[in-house]
Short mmCIF file of N, CA, C and O in Angstrom, two decimals:
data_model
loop_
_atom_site.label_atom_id
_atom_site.label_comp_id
_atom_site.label_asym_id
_atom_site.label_seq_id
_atom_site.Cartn_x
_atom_site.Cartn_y
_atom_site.Cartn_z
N UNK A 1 -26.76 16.70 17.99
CA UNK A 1 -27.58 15.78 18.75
C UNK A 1 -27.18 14.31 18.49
O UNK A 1 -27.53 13.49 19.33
N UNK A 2 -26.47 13.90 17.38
CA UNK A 2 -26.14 12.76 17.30
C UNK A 2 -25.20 12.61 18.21
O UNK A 2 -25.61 12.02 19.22
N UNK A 3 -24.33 12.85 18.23
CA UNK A 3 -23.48 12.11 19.46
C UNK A 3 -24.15 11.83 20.90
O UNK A 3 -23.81 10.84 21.56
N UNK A 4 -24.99 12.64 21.28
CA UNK A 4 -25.76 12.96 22.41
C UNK A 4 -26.10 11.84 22.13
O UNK A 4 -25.39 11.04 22.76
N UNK A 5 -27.00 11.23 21.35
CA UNK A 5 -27.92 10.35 21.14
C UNK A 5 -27.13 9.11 21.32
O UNK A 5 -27.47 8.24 22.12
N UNK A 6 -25.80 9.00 20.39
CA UNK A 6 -25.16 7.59 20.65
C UNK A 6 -24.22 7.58 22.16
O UNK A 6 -23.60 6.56 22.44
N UNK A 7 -24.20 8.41 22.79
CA UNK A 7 -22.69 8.36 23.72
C UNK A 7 -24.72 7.89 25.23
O UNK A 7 -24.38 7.51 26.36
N UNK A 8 -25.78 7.97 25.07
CA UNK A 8 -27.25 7.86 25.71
C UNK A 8 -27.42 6.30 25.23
O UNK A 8 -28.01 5.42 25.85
N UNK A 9 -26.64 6.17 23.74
CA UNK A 9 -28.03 4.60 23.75
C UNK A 9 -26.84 3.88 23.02
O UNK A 9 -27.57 3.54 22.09
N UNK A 10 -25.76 3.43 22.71
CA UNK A 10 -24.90 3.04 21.62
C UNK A 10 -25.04 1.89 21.47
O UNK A 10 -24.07 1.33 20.95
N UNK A 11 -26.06 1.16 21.78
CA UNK A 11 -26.80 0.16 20.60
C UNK A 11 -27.16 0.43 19.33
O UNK A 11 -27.02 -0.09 18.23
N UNK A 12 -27.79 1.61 19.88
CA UNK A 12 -28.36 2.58 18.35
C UNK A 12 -26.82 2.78 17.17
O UNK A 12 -26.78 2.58 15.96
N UNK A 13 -25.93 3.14 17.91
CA UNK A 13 -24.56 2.98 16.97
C UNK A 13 -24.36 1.86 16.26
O UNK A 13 -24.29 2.00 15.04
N UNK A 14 -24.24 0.68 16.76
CA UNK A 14 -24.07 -0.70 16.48
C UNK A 14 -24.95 -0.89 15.29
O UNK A 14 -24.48 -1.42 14.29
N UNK A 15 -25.86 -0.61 15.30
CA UNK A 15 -27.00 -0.96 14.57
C UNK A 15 -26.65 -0.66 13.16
O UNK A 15 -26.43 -1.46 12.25
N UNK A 16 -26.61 1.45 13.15
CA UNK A 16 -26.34 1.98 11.82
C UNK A 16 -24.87 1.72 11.52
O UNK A 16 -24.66 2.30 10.45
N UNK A 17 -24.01 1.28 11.84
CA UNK A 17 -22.49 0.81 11.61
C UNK A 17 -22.60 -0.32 11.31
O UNK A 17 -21.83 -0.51 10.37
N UNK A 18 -23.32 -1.52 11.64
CA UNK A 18 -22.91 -2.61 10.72
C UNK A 18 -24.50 -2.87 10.30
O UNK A 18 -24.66 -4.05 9.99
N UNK A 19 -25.77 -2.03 10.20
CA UNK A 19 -27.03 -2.17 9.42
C UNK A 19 -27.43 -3.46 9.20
O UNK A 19 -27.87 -3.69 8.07
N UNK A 20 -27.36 -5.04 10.59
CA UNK A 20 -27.49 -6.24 10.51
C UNK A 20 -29.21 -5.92 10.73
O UNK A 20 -29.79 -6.97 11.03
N UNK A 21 -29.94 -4.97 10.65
CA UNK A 21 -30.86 -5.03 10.83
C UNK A 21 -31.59 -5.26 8.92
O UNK A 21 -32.72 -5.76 8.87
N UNK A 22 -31.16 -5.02 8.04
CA UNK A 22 -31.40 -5.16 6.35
C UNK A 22 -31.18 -6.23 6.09
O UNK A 22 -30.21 -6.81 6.59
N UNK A 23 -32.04 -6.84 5.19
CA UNK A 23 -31.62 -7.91 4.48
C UNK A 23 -31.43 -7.86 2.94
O UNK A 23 -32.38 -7.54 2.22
N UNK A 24 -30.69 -8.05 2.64
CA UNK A 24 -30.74 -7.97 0.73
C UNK A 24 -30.35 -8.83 0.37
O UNK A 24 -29.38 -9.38 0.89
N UNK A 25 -31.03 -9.31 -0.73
CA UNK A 25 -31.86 -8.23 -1.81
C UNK A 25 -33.09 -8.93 -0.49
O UNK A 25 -33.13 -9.81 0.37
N UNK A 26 -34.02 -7.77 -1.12
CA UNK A 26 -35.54 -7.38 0.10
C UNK A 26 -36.30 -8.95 -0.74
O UNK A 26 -36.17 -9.39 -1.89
N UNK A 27 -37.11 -9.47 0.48
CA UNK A 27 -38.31 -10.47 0.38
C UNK A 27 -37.93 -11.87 -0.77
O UNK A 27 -38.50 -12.49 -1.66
N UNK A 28 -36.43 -11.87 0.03
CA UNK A 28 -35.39 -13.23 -0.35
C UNK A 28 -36.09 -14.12 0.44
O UNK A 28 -36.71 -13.58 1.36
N UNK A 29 -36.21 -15.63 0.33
CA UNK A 29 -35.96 -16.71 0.96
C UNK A 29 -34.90 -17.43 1.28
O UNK A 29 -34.50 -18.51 0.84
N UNK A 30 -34.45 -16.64 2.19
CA UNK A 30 -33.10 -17.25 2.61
C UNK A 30 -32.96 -18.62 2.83
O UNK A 30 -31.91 -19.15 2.46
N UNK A 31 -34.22 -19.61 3.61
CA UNK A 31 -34.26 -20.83 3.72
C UNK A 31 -34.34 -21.72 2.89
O UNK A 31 -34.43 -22.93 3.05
N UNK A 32 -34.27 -20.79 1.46
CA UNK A 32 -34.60 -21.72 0.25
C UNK A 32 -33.31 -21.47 -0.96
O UNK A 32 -33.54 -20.93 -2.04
N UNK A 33 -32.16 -21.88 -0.61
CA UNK A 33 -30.78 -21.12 -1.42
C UNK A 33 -31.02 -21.74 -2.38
O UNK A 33 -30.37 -21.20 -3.28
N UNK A 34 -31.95 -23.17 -3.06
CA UNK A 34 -31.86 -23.42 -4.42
C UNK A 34 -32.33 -22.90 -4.85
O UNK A 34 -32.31 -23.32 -6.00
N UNK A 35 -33.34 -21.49 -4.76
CA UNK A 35 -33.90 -20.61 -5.74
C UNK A 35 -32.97 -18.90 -5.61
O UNK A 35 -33.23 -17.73 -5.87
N UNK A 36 -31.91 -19.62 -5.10
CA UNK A 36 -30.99 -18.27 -5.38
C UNK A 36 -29.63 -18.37 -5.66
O UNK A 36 -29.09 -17.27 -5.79
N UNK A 37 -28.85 -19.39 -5.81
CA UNK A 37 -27.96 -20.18 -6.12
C UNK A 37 -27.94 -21.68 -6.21
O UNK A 37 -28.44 -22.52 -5.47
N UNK A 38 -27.04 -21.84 -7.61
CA UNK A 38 -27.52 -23.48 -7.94
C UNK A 38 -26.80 -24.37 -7.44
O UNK A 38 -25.69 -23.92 -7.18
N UNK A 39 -26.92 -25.40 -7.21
CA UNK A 39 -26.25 -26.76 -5.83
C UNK A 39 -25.99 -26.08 -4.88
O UNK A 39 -24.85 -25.82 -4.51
N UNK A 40 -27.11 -25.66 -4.31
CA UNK A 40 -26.97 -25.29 -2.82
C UNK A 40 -28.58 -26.11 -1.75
O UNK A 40 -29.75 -26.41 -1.96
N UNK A 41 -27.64 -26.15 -0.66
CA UNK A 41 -28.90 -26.57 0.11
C UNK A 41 -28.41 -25.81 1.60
O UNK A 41 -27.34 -25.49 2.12
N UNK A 42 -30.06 -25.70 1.99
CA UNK A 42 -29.96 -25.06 3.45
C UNK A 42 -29.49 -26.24 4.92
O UNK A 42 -30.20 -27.23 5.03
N UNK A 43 -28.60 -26.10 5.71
CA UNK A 43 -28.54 -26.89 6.66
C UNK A 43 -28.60 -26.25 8.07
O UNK A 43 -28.52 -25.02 8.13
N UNK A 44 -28.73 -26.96 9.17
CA UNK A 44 -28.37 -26.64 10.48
C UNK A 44 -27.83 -27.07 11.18
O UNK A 44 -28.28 -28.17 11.51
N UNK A 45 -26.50 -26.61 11.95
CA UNK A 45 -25.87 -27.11 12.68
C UNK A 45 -26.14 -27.01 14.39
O UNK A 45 -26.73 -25.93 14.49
N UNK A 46 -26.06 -27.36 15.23
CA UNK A 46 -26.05 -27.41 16.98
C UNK A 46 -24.59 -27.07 17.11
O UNK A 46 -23.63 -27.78 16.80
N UNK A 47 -24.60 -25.88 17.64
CA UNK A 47 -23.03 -25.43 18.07
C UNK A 47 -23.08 -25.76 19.21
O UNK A 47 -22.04 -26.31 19.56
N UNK A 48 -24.13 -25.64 20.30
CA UNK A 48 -23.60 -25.66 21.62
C UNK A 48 -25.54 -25.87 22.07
O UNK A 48 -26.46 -25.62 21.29
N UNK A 49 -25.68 -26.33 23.31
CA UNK A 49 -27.34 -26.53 23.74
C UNK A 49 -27.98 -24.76 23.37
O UNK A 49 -27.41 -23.69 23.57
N UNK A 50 -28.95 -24.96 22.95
CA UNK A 50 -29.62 -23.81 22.72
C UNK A 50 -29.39 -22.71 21.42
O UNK A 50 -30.04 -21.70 21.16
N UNK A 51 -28.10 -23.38 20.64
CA UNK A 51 -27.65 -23.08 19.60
C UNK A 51 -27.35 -23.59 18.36
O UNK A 51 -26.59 -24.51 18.05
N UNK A 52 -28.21 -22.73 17.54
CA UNK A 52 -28.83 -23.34 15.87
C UNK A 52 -27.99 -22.38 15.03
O UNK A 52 -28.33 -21.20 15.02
N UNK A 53 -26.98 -22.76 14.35
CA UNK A 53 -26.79 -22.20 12.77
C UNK A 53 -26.77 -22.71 11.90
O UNK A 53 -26.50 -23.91 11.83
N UNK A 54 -27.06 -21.92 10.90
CA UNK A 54 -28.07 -21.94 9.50
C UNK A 54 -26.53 -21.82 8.64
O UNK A 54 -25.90 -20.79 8.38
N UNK A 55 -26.26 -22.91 8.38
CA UNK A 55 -25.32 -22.88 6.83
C UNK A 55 -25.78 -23.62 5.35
O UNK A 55 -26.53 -24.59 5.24
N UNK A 56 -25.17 -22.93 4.32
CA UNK A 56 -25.54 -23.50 3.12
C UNK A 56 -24.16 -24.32 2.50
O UNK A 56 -22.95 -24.12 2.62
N UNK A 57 -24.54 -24.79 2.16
CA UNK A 57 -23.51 -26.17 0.99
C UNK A 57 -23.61 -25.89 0.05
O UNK A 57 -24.74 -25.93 -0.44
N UNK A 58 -22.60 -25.50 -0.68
CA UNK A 58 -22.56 -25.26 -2.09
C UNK A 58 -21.84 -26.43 -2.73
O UNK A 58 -21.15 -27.04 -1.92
N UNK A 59 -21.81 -26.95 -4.03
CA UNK A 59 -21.28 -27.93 -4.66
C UNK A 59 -20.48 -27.29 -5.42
O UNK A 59 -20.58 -26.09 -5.17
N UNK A 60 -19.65 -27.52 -6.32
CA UNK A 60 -18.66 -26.91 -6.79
C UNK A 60 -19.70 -27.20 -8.53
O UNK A 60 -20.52 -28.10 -8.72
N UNK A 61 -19.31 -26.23 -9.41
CA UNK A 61 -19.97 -26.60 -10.60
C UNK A 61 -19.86 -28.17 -11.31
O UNK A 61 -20.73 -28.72 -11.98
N UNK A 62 -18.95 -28.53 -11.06
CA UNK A 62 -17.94 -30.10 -11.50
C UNK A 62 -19.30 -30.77 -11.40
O UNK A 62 -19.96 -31.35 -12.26
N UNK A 63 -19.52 -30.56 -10.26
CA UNK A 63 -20.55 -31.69 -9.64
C UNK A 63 -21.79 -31.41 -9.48
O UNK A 63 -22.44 -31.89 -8.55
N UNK A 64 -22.51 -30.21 -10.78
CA UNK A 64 -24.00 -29.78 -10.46
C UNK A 64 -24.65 -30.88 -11.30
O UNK A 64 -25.86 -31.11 -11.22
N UNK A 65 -24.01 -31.39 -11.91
CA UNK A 65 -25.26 -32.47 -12.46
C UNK A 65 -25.69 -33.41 -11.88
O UNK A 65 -26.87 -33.77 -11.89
N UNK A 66 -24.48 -34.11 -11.13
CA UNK A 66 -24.45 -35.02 -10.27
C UNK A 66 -25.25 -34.21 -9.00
O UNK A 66 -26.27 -34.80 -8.63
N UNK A 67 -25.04 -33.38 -8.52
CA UNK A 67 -26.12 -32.86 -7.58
C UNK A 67 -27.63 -32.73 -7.67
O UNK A 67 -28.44 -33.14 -6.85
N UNK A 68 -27.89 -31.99 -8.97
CA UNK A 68 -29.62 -32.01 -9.17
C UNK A 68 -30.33 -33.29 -8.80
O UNK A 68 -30.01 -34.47 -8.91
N UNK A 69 -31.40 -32.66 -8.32
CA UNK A 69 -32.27 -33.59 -7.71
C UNK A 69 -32.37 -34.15 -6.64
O UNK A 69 -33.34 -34.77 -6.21
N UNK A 70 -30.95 -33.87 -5.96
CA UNK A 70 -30.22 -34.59 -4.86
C UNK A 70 -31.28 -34.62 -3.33
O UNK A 70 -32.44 -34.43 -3.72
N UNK A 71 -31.27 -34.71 -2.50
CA UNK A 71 -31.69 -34.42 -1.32
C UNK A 71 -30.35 -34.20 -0.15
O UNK A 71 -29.14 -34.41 -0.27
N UNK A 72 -31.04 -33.77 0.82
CA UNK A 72 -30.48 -33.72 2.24
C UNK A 72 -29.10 -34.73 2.46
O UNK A 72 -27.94 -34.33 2.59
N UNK A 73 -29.44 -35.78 2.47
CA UNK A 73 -28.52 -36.39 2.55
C UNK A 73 -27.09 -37.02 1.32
O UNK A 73 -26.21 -37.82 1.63
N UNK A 74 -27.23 -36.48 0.21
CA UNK A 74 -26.65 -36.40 -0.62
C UNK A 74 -25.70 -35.37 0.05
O UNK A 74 -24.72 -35.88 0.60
N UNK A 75 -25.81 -34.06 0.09
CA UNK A 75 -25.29 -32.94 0.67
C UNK A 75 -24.38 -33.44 1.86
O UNK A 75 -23.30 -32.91 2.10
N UNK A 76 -24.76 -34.25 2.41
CA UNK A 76 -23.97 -34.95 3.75
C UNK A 76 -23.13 -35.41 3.68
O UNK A 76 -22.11 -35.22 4.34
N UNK A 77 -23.35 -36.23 2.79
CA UNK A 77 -22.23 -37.59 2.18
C UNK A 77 -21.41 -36.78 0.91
O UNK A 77 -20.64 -37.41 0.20
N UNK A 78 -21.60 -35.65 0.75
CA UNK A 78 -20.74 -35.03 -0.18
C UNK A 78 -19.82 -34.00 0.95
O UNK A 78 -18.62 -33.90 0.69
N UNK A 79 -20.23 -33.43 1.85
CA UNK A 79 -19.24 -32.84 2.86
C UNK A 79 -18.48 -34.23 3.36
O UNK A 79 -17.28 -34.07 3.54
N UNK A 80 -18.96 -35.53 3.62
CA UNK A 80 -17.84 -36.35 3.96
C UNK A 80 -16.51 -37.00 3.41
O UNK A 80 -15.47 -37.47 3.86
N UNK A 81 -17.20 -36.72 1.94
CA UNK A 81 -15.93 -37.40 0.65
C UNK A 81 -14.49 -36.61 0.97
O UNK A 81 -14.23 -35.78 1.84
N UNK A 82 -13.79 -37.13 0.06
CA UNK A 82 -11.86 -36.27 0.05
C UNK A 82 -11.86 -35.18 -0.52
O UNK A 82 -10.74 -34.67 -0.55
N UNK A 83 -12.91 -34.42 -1.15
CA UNK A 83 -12.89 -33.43 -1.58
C UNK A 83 -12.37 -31.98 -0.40
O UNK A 83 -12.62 -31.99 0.80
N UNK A 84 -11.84 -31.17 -0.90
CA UNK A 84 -11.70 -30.04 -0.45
C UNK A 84 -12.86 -29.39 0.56
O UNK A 84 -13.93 -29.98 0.40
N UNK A 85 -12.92 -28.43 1.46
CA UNK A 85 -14.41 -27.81 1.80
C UNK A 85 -13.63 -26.24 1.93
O UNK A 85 -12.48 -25.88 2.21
N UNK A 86 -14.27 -25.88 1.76
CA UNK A 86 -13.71 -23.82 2.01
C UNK A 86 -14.92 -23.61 2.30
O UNK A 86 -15.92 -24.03 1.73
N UNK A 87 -14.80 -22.73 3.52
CA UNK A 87 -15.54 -22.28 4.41
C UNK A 87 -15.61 -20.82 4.44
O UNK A 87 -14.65 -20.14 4.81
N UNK A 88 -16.73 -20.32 4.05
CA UNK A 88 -16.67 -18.45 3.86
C UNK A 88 -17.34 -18.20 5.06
O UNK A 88 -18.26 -18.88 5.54
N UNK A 89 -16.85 -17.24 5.50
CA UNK A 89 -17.53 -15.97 6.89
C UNK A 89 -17.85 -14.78 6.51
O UNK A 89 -17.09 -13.84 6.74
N UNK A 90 -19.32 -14.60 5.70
CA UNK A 90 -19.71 -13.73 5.61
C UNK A 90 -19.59 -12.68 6.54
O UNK A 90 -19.14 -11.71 5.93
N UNK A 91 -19.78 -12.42 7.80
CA UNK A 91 -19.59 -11.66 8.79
C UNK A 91 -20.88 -11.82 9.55
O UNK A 91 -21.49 -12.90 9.58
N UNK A 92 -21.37 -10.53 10.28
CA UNK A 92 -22.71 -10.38 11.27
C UNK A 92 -23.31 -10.05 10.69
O UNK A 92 -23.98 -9.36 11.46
N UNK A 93 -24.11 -9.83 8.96
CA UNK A 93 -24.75 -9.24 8.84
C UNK A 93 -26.57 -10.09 9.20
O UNK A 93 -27.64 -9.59 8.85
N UNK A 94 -26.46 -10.97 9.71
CA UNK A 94 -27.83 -11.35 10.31
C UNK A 94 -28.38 -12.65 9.28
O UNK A 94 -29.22 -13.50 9.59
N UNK A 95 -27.94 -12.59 8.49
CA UNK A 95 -28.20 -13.44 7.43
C UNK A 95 -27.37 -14.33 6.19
O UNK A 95 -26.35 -13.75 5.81
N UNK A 96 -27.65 -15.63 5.50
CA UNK A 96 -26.56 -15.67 4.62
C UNK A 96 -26.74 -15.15 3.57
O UNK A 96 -25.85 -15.14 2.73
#
């Protein structure tokens, strides 16, 4: 019956193949990455009208002291400096 079922609905496939429907670890605050990694802050970008993504900034350890305490715009003016940026792609799983 499984195939029946996916070859009828293969959304339902999509779903259990890449499981973007889970989040882990369970009853995270994703909007809040300084209580789950340290020099991090939550941001949002406008990709296009009607489009919001959610990235985090990490600081490199060098610079967590100099980060604590920091705000929003610290984070800004530290993506603008000569420093390096590496950019990870978690993938689709729905969340960072």
């Amino acid at each position: 019956s499984v195939p029946f079922v996916i070859r009828l609905f293969p959304s339902v496939a999509t779903k259990f193949v890449f499981l973007n429907f889970l989040a882990f670890p369970f009853f995270a605050d994703f909007g809040r990455p300084e209580l789950l990694v340290n020099n991090t802050i939550s941001l949002h970008l406008s990709t296009e009208p009607g489009v919001t993504v959610g990235i985090w900034h990490t600081v490199p350890g060098s610079r967590g002291a100099e980060a604590r305490g920091k705000d929003q715009r610290w984070y800004e003016e530290a993506l603008a400096d000569a420093h390096p940026v590496i950019i990870y792609l978690h993938g689709n799983g729905g969340t960072r």
